[in-house]
PDB file of C-alpha atoms in Angstrom:
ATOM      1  CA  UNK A 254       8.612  -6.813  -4.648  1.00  0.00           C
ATOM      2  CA  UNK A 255      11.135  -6.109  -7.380  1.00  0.00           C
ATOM      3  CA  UNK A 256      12.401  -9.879  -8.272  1.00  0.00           C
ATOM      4  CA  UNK A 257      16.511 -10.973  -8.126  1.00  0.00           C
ATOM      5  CA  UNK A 258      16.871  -9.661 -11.789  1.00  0.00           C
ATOM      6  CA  UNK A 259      15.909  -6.178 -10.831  1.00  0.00           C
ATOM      7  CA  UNK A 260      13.131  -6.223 -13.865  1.00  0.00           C
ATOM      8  CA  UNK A 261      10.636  -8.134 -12.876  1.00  0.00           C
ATOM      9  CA  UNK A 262       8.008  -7.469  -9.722  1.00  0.00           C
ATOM     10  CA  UNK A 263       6.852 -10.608  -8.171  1.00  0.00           C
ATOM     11  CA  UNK A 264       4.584 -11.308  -5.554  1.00  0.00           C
ATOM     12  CA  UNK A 265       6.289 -11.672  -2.035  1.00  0.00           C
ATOM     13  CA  UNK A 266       3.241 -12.595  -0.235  1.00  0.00           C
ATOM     14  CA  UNK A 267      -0.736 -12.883  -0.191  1.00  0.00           C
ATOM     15  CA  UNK A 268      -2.381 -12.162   2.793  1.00  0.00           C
ATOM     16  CA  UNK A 269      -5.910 -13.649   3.674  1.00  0.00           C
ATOM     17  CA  UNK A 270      -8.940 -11.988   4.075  1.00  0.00           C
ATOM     18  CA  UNK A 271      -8.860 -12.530   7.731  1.00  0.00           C
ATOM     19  CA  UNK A 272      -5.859 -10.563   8.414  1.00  0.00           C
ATOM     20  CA  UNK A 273      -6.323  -7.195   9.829  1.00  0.00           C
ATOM     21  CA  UNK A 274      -4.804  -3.715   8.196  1.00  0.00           C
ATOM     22  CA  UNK A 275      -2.741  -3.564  11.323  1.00  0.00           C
ATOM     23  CA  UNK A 276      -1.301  -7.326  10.371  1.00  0.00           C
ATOM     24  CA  UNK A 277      -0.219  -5.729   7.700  1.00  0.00           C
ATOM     25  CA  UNK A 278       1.512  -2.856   8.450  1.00  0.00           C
ATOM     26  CA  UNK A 279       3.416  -5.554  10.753  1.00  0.00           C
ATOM     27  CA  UNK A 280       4.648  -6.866   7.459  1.00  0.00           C
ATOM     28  CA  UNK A 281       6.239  -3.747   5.516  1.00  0.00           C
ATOM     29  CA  UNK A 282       9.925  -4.164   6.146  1.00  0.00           C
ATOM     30  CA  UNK A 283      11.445  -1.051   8.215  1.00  0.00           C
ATOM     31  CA  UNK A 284      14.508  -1.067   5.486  1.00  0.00           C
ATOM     32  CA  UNK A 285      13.357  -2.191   2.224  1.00  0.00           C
ATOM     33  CA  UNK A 286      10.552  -1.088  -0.405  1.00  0.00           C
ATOM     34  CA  UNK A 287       6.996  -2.317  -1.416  1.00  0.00           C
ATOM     35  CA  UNK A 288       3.604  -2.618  -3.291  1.00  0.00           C
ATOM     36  CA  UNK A 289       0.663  -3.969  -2.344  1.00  0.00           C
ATOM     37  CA  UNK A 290      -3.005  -3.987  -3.352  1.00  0.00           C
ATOM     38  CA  UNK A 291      -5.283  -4.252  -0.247  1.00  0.00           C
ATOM     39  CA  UNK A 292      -9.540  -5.101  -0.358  1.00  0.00           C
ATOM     40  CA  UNK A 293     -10.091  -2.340   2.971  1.00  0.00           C
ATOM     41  CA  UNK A 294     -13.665  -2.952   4.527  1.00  0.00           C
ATOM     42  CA  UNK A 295     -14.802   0.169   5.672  1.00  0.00           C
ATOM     43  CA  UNK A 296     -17.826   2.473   6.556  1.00  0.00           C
ATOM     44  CA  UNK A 297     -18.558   5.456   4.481  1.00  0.00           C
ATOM     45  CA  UNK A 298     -19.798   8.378   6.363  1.00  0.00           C
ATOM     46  CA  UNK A 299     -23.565   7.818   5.868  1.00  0.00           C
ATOM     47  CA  UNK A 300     -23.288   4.485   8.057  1.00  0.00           C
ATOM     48  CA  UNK A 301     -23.369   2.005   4.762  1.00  0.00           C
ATOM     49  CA  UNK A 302     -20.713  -0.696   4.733  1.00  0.00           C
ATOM     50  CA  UNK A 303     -18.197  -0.855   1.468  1.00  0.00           C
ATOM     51  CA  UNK A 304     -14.674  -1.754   0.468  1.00  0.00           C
ATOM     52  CA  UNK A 305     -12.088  -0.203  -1.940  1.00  0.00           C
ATOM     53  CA  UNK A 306      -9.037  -1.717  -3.466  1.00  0.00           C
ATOM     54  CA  UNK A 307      -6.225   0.117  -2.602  1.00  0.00           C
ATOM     55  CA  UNK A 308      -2.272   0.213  -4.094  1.00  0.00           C
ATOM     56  CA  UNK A 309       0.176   0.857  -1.381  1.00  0.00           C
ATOM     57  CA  UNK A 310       3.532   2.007  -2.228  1.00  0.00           C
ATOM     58  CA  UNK A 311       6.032   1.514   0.563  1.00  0.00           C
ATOM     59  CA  UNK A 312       8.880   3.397  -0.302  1.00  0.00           C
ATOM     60  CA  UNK A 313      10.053   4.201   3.281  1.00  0.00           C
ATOM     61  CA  UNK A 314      13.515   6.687   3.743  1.00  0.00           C
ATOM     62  CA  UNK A 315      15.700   3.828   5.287  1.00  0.00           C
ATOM     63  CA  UNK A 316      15.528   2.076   2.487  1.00  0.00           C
ATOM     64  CA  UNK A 317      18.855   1.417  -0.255  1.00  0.00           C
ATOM     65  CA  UNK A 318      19.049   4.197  -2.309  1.00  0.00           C
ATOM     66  CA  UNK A 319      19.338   1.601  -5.735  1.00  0.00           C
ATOM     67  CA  UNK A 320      15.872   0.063  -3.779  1.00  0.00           C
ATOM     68  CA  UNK A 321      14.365   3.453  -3.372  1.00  0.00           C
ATOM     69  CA  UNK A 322      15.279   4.270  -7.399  1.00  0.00           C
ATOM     70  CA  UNK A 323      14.176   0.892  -8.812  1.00  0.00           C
ATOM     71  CA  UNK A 324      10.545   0.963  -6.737  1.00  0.00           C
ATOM     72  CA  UNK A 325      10.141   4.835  -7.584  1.00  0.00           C
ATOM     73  CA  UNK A 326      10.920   4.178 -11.262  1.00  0.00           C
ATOM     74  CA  UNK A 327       8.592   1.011 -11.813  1.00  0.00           C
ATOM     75  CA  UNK A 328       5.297   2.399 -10.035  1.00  0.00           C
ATOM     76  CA  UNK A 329       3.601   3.821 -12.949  1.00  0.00           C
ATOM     77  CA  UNK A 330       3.961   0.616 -14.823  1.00  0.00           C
ATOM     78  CA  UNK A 331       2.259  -1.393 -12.170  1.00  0.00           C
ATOM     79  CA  UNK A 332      -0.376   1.063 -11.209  1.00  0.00           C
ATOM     80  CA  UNK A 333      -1.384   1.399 -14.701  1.00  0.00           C
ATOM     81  CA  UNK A 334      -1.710  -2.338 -15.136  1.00  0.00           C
ATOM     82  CA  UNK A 335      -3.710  -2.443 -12.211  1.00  0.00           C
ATOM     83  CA  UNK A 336      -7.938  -1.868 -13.402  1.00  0.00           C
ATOM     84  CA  UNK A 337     -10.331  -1.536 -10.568  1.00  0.00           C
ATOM     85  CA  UNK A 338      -7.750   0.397  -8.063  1.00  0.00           C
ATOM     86  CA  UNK A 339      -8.394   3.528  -8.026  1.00  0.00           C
ATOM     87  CA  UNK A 340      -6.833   4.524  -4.880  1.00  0.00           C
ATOM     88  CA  UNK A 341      -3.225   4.809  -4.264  1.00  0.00           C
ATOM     89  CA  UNK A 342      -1.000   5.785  -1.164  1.00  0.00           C
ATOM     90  CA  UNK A 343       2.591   6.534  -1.167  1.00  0.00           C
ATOM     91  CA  UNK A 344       4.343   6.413   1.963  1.00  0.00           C
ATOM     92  CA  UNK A 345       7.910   6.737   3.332  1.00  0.00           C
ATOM     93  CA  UNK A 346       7.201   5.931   7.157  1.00  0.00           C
ATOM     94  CA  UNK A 347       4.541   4.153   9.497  1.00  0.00           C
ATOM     95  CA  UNK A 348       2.650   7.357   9.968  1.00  0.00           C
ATOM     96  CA  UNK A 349       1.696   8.319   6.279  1.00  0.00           C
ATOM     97  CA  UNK A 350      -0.422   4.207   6.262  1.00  0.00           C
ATOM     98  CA  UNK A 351      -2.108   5.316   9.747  1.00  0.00           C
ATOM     99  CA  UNK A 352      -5.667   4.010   9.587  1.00  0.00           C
ATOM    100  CA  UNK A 353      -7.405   6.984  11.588  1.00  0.00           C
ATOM    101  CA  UNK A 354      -5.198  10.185  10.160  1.00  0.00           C
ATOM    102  CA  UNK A 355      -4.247   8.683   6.743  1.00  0.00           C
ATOM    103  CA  UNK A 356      -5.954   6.073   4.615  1.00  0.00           C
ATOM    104  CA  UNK A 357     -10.018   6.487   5.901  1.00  0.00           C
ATOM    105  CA  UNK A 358     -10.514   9.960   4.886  1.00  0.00           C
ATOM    106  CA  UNK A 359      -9.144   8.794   1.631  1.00  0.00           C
ATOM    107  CA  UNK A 360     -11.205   5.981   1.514  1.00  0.00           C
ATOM    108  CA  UNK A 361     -13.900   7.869   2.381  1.00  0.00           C
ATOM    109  CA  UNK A 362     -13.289  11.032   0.248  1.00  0.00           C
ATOM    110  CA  UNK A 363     -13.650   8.528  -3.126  1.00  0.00           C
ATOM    111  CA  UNK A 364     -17.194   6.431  -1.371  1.00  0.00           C
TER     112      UNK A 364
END
């Protein structure tokens, strides 16, 4: 999350491995803006087990307008600091991070 100063990001929380991808769509707030990196487990079309690192932005339309602006205009910076994630999902609502329509084909597309 974008820290109290309004130029820093800071982490808000780290989830453990044992939490599923639906705990954490749970945890994106309906009114406010996030990142998050994600390790997603997953099978690849060919049967073989794998896992990706994925950003999330959550930039969802209910969100302050200054929120929106300060989250929109900071992505790049974090993505690029960011090696090893390759993947990276923007989304303004619960149905753009739905597992089944949304973020496995991309996961699998890049296997």
């Amino acid at each position: 999350m974008i820290g109290a100063d309004k130029s820093t990001i800071v982490i808000d929380k780290v989830g453990p491995k044992s939490k599923s991808y639906d705990d954490f769509i749970e945890e994106m707030p309906e009114n406010d803006c996030r990142y998050a990196v994600l390790d997603l487990d997953f099978e690849t079309y060919d049967g073989r087990p794998t896992s990706k690192l994925v950003f999330v932005s959550w930039n969802p339309d209910t969100a302050k307008i200054r929120s929106k602006m300060l989250y929109s205009g900071s992505k790049e910076a974090i993505k690029s600091a960011l090696d090893g994630v390759g993947i990276h999902i923007n989304a303004t609502d619960h149905s753009e991070l739905d597992w089944d329509d949304c973020v496995l084909p991309v996961l699998k597309k890049y296997a």
